[in-house]
CSV table of N, CA, C and O in Angstrom, one decimal:
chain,number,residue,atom,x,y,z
A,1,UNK,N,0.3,14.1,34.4
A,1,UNK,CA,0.4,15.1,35.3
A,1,UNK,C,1.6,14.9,36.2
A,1,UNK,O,1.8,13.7,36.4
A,2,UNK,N,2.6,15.8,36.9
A,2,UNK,CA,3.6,15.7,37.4
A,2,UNK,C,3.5,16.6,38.4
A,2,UNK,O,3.3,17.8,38.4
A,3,UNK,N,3.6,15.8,39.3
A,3,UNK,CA,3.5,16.8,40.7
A,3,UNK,C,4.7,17.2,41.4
A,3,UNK,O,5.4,16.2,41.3
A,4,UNK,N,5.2,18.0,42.0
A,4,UNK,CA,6.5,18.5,42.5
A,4,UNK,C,5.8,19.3,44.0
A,4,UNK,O,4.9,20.2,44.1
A,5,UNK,N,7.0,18.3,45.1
A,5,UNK,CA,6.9,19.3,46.3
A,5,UNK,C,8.1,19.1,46.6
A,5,UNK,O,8.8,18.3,45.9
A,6,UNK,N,8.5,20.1,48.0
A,6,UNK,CA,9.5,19.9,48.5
A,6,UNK,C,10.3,18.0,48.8
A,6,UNK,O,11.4,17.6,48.7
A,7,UNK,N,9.5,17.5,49.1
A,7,UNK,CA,10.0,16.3,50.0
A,7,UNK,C,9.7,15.2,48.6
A,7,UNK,O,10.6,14.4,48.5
A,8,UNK,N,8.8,15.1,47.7
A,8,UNK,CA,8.7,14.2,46.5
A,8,UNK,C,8.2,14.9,45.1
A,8,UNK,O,7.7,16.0,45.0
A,9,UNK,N,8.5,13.6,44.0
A,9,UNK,CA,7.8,14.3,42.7
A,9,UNK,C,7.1,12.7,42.4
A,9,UNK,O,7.5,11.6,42.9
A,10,UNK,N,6.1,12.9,41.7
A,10,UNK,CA,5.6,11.9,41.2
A,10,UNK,C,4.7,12.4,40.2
A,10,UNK,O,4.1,13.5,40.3
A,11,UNK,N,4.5,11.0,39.0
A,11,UNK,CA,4.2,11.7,37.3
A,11,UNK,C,2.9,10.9,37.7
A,11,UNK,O,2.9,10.1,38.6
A,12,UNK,N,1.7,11.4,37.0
A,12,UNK,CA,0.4,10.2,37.1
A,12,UNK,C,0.0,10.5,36.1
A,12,UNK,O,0.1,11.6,35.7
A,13,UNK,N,-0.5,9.4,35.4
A,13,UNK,CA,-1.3,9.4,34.2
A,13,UNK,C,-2.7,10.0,34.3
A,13,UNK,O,-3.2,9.9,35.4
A,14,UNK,N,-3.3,10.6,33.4
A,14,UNK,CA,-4.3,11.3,33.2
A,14,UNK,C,-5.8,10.4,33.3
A,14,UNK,O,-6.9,10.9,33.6
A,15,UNK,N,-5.4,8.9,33.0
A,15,UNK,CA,-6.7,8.0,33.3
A,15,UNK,C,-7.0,7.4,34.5
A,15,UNK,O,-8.0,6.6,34.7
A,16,UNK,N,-5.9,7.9,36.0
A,16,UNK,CA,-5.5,7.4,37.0
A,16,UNK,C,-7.2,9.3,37.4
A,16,UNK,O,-7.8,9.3,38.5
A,17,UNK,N,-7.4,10.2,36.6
A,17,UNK,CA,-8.2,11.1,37.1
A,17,UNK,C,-9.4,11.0,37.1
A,17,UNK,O,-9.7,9.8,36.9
A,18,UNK,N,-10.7,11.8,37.3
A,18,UNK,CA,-12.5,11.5,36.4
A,18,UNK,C,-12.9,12.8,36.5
A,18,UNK,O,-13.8,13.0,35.7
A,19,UNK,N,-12.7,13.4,37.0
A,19,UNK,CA,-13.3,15.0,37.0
A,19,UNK,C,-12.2,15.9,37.8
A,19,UNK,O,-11.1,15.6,38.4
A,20,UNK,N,-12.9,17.3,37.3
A,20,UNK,CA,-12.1,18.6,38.2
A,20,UNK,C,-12.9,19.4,38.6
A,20,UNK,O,-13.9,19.6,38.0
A,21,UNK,N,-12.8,19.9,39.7
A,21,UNK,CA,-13.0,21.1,40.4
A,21,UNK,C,-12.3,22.2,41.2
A,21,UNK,O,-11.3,21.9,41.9
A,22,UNK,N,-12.8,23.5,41.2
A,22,UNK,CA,-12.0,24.6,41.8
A,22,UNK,C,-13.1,25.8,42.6
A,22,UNK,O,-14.2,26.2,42.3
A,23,UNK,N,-12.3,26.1,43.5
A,23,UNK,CA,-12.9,27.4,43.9
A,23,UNK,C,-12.3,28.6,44.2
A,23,UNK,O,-11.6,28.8,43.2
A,24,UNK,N,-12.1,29.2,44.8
A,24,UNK,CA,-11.3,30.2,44.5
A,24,UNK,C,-9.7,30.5,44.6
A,24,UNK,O,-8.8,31.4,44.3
A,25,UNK,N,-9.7,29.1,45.2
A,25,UNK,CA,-8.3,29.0,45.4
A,25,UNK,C,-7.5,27.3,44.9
A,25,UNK,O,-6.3,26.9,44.7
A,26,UNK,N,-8.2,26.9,44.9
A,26,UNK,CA,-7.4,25.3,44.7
A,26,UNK,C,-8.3,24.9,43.2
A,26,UNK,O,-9.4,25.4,43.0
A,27,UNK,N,-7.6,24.2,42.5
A,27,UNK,CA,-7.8,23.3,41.5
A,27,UNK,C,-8.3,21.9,42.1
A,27,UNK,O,-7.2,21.4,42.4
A,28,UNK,N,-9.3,21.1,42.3
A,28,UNK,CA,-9.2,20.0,42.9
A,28,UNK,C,-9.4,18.7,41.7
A,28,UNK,O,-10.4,18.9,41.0
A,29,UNK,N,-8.7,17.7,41.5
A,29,UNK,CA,-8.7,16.5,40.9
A,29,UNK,C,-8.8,15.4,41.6
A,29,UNK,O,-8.0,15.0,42.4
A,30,UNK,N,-10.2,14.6,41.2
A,30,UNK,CA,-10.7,13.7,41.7
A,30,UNK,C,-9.9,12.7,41.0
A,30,UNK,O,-9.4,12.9,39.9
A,31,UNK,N,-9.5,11.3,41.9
A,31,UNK,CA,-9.0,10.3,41.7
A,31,UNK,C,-10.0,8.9,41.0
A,31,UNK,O,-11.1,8.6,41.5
A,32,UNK,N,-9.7,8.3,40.1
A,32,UNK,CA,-11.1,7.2,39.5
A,32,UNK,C,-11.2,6.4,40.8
A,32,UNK,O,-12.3,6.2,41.3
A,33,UNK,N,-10.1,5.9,41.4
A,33,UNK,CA,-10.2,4.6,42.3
A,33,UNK,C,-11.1,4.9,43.5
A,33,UNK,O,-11.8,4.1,44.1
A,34,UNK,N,-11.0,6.5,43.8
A,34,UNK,CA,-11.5,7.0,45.1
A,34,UNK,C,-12.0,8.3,44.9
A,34,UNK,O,-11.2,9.3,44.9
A,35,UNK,N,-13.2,8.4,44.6
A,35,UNK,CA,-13.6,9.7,44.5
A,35,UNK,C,-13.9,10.6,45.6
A,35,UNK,O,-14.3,11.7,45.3
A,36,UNK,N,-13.7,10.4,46.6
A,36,UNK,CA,-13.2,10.7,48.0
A,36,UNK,C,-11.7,11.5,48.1
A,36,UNK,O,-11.2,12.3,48.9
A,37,UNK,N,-11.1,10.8,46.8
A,37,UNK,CA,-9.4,11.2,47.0
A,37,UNK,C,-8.9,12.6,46.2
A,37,UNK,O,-8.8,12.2,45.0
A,38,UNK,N,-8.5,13.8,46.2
A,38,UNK,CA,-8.7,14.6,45.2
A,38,UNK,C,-6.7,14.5,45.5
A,38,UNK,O,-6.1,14.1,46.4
A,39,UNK,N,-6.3,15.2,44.1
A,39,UNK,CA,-5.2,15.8,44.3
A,39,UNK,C,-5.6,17.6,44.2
A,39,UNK,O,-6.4,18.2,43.5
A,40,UNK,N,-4.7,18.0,45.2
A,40,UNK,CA,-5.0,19.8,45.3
A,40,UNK,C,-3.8,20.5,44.7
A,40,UNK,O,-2.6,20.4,44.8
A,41,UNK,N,-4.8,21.2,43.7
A,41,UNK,CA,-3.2,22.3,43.2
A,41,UNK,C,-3.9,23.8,43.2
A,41,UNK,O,-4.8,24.4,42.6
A,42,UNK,N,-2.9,24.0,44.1
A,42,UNK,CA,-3.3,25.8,44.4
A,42,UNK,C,-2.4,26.6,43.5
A,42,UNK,O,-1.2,26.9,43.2
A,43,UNK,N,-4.0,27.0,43.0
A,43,UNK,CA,-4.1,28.6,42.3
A,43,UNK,C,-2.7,29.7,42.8
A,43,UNK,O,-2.3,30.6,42.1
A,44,UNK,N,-2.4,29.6,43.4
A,44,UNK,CA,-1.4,30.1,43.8
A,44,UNK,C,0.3,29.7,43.6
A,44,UNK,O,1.3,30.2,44.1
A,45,UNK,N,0.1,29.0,43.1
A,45,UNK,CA,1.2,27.6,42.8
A,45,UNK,C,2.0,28.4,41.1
A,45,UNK,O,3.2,28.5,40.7
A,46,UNK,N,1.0,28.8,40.7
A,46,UNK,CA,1.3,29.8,38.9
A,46,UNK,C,2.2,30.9,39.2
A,46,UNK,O,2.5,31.3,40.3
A,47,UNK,N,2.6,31.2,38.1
A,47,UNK,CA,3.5,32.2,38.4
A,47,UNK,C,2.8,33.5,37.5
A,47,UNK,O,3.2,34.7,37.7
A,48,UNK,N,2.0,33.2,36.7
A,48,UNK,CA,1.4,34.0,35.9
A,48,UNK,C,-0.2,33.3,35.7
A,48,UNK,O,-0.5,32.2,36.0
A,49,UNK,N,-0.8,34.3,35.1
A,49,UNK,CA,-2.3,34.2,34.7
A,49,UNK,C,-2.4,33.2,33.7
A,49,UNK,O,-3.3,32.3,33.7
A,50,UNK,N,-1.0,33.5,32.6
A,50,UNK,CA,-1.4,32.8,31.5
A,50,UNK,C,-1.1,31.7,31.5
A,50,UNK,O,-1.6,31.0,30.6
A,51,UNK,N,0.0,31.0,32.7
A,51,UNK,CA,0.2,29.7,33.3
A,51,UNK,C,-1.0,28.8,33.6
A,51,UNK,O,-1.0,27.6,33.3
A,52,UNK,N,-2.0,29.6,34.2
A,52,UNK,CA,-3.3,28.9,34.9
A,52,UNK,C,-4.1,28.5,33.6
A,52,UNK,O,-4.5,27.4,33.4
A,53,UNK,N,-4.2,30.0,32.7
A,53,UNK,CA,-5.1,29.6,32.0
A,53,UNK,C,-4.6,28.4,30.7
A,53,UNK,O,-5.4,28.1,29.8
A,54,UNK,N,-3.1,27.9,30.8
A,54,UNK,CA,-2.7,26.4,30.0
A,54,UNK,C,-3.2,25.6,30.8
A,54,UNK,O,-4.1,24.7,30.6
A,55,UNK,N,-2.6,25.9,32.1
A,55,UNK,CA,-3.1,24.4,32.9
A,55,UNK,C,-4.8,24.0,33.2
A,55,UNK,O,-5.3,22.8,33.1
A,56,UNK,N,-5.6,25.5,33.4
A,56,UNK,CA,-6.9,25.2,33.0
A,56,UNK,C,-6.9,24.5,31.0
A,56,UNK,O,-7.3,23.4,30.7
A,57,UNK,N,-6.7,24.9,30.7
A,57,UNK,CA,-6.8,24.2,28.9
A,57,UNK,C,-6.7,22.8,29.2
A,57,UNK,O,-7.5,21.9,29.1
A,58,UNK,N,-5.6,22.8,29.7
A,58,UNK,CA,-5.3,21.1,30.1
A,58,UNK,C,-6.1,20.4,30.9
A,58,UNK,O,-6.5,19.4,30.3
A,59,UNK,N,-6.4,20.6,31.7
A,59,UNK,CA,-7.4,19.9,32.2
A,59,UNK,C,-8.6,19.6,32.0
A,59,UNK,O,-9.2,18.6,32.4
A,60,UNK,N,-9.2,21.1,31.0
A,60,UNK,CA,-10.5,20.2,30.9
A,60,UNK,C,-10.5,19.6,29.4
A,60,UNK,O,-11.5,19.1,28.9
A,61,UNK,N,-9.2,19.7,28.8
A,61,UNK,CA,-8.6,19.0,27.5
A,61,UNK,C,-9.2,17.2,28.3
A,61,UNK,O,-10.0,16.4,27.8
A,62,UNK,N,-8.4,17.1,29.6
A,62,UNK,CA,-7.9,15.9,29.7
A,62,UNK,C,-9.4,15.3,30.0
A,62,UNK,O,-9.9,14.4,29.3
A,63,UNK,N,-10.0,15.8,31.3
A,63,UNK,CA,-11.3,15.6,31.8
A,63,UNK,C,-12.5,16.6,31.8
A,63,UNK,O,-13.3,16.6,32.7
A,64,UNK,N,-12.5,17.3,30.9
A,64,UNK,CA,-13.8,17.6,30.7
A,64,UNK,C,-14.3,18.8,31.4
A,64,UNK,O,-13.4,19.1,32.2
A,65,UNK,N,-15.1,19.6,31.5
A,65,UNK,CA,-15.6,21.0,32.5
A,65,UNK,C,-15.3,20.5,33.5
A,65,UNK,O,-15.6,19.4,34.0
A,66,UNK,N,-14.3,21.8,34.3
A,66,UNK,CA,-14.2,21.7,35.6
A,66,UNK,C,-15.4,22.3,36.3
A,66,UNK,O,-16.0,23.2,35.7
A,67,UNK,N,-15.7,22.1,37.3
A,67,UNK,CA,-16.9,22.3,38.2
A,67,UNK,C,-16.8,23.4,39.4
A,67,UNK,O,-16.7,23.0,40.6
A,68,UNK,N,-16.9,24.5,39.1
A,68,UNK,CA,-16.9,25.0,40.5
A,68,UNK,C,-17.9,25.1,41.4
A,68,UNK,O,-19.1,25.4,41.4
A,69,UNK,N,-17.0,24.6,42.5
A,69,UNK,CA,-17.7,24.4,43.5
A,69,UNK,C,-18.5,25.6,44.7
A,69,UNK,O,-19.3,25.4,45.6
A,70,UNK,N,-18.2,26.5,44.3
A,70,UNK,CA,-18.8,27.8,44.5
A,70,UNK,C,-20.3,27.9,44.4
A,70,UNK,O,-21.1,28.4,45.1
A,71,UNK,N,-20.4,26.9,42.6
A,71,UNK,CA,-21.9,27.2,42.7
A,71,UNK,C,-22.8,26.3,43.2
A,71,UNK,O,-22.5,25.4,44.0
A,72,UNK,N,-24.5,26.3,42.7
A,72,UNK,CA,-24.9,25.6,44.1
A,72,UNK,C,-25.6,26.4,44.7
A,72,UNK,O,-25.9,27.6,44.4
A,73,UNK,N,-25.8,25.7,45.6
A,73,UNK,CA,-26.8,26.5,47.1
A,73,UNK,C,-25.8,27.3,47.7
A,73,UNK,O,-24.6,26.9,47.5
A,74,UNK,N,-25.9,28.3,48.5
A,74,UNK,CA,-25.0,29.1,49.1
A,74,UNK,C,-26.2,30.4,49.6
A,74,UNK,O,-27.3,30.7,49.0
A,75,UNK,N,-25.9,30.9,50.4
A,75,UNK,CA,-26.2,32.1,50.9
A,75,UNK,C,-28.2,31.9,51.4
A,75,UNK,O,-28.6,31.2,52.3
A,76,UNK,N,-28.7,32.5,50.6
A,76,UNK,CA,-30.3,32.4,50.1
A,76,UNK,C,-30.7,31.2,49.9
A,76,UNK,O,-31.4,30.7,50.7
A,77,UNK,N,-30.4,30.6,49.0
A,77,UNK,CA,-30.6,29.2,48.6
A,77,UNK,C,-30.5,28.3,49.8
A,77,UNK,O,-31.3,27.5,50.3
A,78,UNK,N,-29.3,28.7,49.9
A,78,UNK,CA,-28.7,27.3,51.7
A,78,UNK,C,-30.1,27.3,52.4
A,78,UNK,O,-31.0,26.5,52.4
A,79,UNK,N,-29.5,28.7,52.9
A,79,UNK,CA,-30.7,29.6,54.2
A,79,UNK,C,-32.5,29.0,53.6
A,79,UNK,O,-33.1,28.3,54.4
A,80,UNK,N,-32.8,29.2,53.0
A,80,UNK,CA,-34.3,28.2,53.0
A,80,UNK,C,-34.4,26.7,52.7
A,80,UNK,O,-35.2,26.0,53.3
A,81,UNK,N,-33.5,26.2,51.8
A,81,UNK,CA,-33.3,24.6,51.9
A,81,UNK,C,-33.3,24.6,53.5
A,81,UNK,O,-34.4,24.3,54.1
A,82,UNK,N,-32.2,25.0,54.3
A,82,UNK,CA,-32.3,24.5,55.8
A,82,UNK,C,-34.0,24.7,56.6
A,82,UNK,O,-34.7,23.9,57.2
A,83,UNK,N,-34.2,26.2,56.4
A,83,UNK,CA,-35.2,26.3,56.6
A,83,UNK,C,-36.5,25.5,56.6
A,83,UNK,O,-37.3,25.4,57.5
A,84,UNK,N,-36.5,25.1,55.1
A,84,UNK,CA,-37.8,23.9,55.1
A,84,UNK,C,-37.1,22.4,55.1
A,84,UNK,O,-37.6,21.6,54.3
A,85,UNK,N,-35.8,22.2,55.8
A,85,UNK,CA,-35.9,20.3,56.2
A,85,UNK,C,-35.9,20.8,57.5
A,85,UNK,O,-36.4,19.9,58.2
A,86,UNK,N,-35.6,21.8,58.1
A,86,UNK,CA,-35.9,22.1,59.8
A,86,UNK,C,-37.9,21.9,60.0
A,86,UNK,O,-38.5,21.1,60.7
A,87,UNK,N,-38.6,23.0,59.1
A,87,UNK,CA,-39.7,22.7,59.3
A,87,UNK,C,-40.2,21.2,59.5
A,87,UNK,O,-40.9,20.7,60.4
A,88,UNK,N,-39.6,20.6,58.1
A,88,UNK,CA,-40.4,19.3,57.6
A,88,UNK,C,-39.8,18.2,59.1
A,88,UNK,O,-40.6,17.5,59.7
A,89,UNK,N,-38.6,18.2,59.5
A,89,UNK,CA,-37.9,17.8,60.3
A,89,UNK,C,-39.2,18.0,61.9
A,89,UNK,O,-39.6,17.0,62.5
A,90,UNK,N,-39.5,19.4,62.3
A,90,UNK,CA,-40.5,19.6,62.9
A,90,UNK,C,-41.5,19.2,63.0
A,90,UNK,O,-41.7,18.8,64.2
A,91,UNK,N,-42.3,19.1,62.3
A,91,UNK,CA,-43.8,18.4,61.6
A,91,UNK,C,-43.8,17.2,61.4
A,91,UNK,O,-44.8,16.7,61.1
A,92,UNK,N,-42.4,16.3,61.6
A,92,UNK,CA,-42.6,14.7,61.9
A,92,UNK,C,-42.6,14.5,63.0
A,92,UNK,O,-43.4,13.7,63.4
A,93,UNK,N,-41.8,15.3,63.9
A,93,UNK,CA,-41.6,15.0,65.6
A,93,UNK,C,-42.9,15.4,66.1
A,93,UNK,O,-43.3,15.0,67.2
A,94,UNK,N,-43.7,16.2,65.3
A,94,UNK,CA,-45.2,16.4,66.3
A,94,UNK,C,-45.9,14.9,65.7
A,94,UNK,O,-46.5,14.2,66.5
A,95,UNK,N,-45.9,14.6,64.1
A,95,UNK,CA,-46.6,13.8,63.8
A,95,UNK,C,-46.4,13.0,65.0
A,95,UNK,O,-47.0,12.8,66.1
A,96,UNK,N,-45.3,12.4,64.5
A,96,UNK,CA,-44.6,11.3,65.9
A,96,UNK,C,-45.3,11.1,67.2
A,96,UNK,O,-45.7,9.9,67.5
A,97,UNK,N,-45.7,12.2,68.1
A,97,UNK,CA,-45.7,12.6,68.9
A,97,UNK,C,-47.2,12.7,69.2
A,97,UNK,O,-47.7,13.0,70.3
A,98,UNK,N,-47.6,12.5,68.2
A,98,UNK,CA,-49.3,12.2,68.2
A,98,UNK,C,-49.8,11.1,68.1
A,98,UNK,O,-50.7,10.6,68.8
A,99,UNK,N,-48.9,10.7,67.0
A,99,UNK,CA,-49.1,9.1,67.6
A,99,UNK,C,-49.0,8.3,68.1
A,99,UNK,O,-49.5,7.1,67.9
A,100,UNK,N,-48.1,8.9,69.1
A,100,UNK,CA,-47.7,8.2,70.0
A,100,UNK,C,-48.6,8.6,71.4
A,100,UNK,O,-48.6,8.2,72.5
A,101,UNK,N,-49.3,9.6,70.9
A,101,UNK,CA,-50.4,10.0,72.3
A,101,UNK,C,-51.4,9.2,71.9
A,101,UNK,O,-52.0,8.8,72.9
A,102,UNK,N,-51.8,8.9,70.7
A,102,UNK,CA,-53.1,7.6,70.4
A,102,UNK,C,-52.9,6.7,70.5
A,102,UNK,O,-53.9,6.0,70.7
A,103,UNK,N,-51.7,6.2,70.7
A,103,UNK,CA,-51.4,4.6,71.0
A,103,UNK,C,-51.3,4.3,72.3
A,103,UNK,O,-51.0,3.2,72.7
């Protein structure tokens, strides 16, 4: 992979990667050493559709299904996950709170 900005370029090998993900705007590539560390390449970066869809080819050539990150919990899903660790979160502080009135 060869990266190009204004101020540097630098080439990286493809085993220096471990996964990809994107969402509606960035391409993100996870680093092996740090998977904390992503390189970002925006969707916006292409000059054409058919540009994206090589460099999508390529990537999951290199590493495998990219992952969007889109999906998942979101909206509905989020909204009651929160809902029942707030409850469950609730219902320890009373437990707590009782037992600590018996003691």
């Amino acid at each position: 992979m060869i990266v190009i900005s204004q101020m540097a370029e630098a080439k990286y090998d493809w085993k220096l990667f471990t996964k990809a993900f994107e969402d509606g705007q960035y391409y993100m590539i996870t680093y092996s050493t740090n998977k904390n560390m992503f390189q970002f390449i925006p969707k916006r970066a292409f000059n054409s559709l058919e540009q994206e869809a090589k460099t999508r080819e390529l990537i999951v050539r290199q590493l495998g299904k990219i992952e969007d990150t889109g999906e998942g919990l979101t909206r509905w899903g989020l909204a009651a996950l929160t809902a029942v660790l707030t409850l469950v979160f609730i219902l320890c502080v009373i437990g707590l709170a009782v037992l600590i009135a018996l003691i």
